[in-house]
Short mmCIF file of C-alpha atoms in Angstrom, two decimals:
data_model
loop_
_atom_site.label_atom_id
_atom_site.label_comp_id
_atom_site.label_asym_id
_atom_site.label_seq_id
_atom_site.Cartn_x
_atom_site.Cartn_y
_atom_site.Cartn_z
CA MET A 1 -28.91 -1.34 -11.12
CA PHE A 2 -26.78 1.44 -10.17
CA GLY A 3 -23.57 0.23 -11.85
CA GLU A 4 -21.11 -2.74 -11.35
CA LEU A 5 -17.81 -3.64 -10.42
CA VAL A 6 -15.67 -5.38 -12.87
CA PRO A 7 -13.02 -7.39 -11.89
CA VAL A 8 -9.65 -6.54 -13.41
CA GLY A 9 -7.97 -9.81 -15.08
CA GLY A 10 -11.43 -11.33 -15.63
CA GLY A 11 -14.49 -12.70 -13.82
CA ASP A 12 -18.38 -12.16 -13.46
CA PRO A 13 -19.13 -8.50 -12.85
CA ILE A 14 -20.62 -7.46 -9.39
CA PRO A 15 -23.79 -5.75 -9.72
CA LEU A 16 -24.30 -2.47 -7.58
CA LEU A 17 -27.67 -2.95 -6.97
CA LYS A 18 -28.64 -0.50 -3.79
CA LYS A 19 -27.33 3.06 -3.43
CA ARG A 20 -25.80 2.17 -0.12
CA LEU A 21 -23.86 -1.23 -0.01
CA ARG A 22 -21.35 -2.75 2.58
CA LEU A 23 -18.76 -4.88 1.21
CA GLY A 24 -17.03 -7.52 3.44
CA ARG A 25 -16.53 -11.50 4.04
CA ARG A 26 -19.66 -11.62 6.71
CA ASP A 27 -22.89 -13.00 5.52
CA GLY A 28 -24.58 -9.37 6.58
CA CYS A 29 -23.00 -7.54 4.00
CA ASP A 30 -24.83 -6.61 0.63
CA ILE A 31 -21.76 -7.66 -1.33
CA ILE A 32 -20.11 -10.65 0.00
CA LEU A 33 -16.38 -11.30 -1.01
CA ASN A 34 -15.41 -14.53 0.48
CA LEU A 35 -11.86 -14.16 0.33
CA ALA A 36 -9.23 -14.62 3.15
CA ASN A 37 -7.76 -11.20 3.15
CA VAL A 38 -11.30 -9.11 3.00
CA SER A 39 -12.33 -7.84 6.23
CA GLY A 40 -15.69 -8.95 8.08
CA HIS A 41 -16.97 -5.61 7.08
CA HIS A 42 -14.39 -3.90 4.75
CA CYS A 43 -15.96 -1.02 2.89
CA LEU A 44 -19.10 0.92 2.47
CA LEU A 45 -19.87 2.40 -0.97
CA GLU A 46 -22.78 5.11 -1.53
CA ILE A 47 -24.21 7.32 -4.08
CA GLU A 48 -24.05 10.83 -3.79
CA GLU A 49 -25.34 13.46 -6.11
CA GLY A 50 -24.82 10.74 -9.00
CA TYR A 51 -21.56 9.74 -8.07
CA TRP A 52 -20.36 6.56 -6.06
CA PHE A 53 -17.68 7.25 -2.97
CA VAL A 54 -16.25 4.26 -1.18
CA ARG A 55 -15.35 4.59 3.06
CA ASP A 56 -12.51 2.28 4.40
CA LEU A 57 -14.55 0.63 7.24
CA LYS A 58 -11.18 0.44 9.32
CA SER A 59 -10.32 -2.74 7.46
CA LYS A 60 -7.51 -4.82 8.13
CA ASN A 61 -5.84 -4.67 4.28
CA GLY A 62 -7.05 -1.74 3.70
CA VAL A 63 -8.79 -0.01 0.56
CA LYS A 64 -7.16 1.94 -2.18
CA LEU A 65 -8.69 4.14 -5.07
CA ASP A 66 -6.52 4.29 -8.20
CA LYS A 67 -3.60 2.96 -6.56
CA LYS A 68 -3.87 5.70 -3.49
CA LYS A 69 -4.69 4.53 0.15
CA VAL A 70 -8.08 5.54 1.27
CA LEU A 71 -7.67 6.71 4.95
CA PRO A 72 -10.25 4.99 7.26
CA GLY A 73 -13.37 6.79 7.72
CA VAL A 74 -12.59 8.91 5.33
CA ARG A 75 -15.03 9.25 2.33
CA ARG A 76 -13.44 9.07 -1.61
CA ARG A 77 -15.22 9.58 -4.88
CA CYS A 78 -14.84 6.58 -7.31
CA ASP A 79 -15.11 8.12 -10.86
CA PRO A 80 -16.23 5.62 -13.53
CA GLY A 81 -13.26 3.52 -14.80
CA SER A 82 -11.72 3.94 -11.51
CA ILE A 83 -10.00 1.11 -9.82
CA LEU A 84 -11.04 0.30 -6.67
CA SER A 85 -8.49 -2.11 -4.66
CA ILE A 86 -10.53 -4.00 -1.64
CA ALA A 87 -7.37 -5.81 -0.18
CA LYS A 88 -5.18 -6.34 -3.20
CA ASN A 89 -8.44 -7.43 -5.30
CA ASP A 90 -8.86 -4.91 -7.91
CA PHE A 91 -12.10 -3.96 -9.41
CA GLU A 92 -13.07 -1.14 -12.05
CA VAL A 93 -15.82 0.79 -11.06
CA ALA A 94 -18.47 0.86 -14.10
CA TYR A 95 -21.48 3.58 -13.99
CA ASP A 96 -22.80 6.22 -15.99
CA PRO A 97 -23.02 9.51 -13.30
CA THR A 98 -25.73 11.40 -15.40
CA ALA A 99 -27.86 8.05 -15.63
CA LEU A 100 -27.86 8.50 -11.75
CA GLY A 101 -28.81 12.05 -11.47
CA ALA A 102 -25.50 13.70 -11.64
CA TYR A 103 -25.04 17.39 -13.14
CA GLY A 104 -22.80 20.27 -12.57
CA THR A 105 -19.52 19.89 -10.80
CA PRO A 106 -18.96 16.22 -9.01
CA PRO A 107 -19.16 16.24 -5.29
CA GLN A 108 -15.78 16.76 -3.31
CA ASP A 109 -13.93 14.14 -1.42
CA GLU A 110 -13.77 14.32 2.01
CA TYR A 111 -9.94 13.69 2.08
CA LEU A 112 -9.66 17.00 0.04
CA ASP A 113 -11.81 18.77 2.47
CA ALA A 114 -9.43 17.02 5.52
CA MET A 115 -6.20 18.38 3.57
CA PHE A 116 -7.09 21.84 2.97
CA GLY A 117 -8.32 21.98 6.49
CA THR A 118 -4.95 21.84 8.17
CA SER A 119 -1.91 23.72 7.31
CA LEU A 120 1.00 22.20 5.32
CA LEU A 121 3.39 21.81 8.13
CA ASP A 122 0.32 19.89 10.14
CA ARG A 123 0.35 17.54 7.45
CA ALA A 124 4.01 17.45 7.20
CA GLY A 125 4.13 16.31 10.95
CA LEU A 126 6.41 19.36 11.24
CA SER A 127 4.17 22.02 13.18
CA ARG A 128 5.51 22.86 16.61
CA ARG A 129 3.19 21.47 19.54
CA LYS A 130 1.92 23.94 21.92
CA ASP A 131 4.34 22.74 24.74
CA ASP A 132 7.36 23.28 22.66
CA SER A 133 6.79 27.07 22.36
CA LYS A 134 7.59 27.48 26.29
CA HIS A 135 10.97 26.07 25.53
#
């Protein structure tokens, strides 16, 4: 076992039995969350360098990590004890990174890579478009 998702507020923990897991409502998912607000293929959990990461698979009701939205397609690191919200269903992510092979500095989020790869003006939506410079 590679950890578990512990429902906040009570319920049976969900064991994380593989290094790559698809969560959703459909039968083909590794972890089936049979809840009306969960998409058929909602999100993907996978281990890299001993840490779990989550990626929203363009779900209808979204994914949050510690109350911050996970952008569709962008991978975010789930540190031990963090709260993963899948369509308003909250789970504590419980695992031991060192038991999963982690050492040194944890791998970085794609979110940070995307954020630092663009200017502050671009991120704020204030950059000039190329066509505007001709006026």
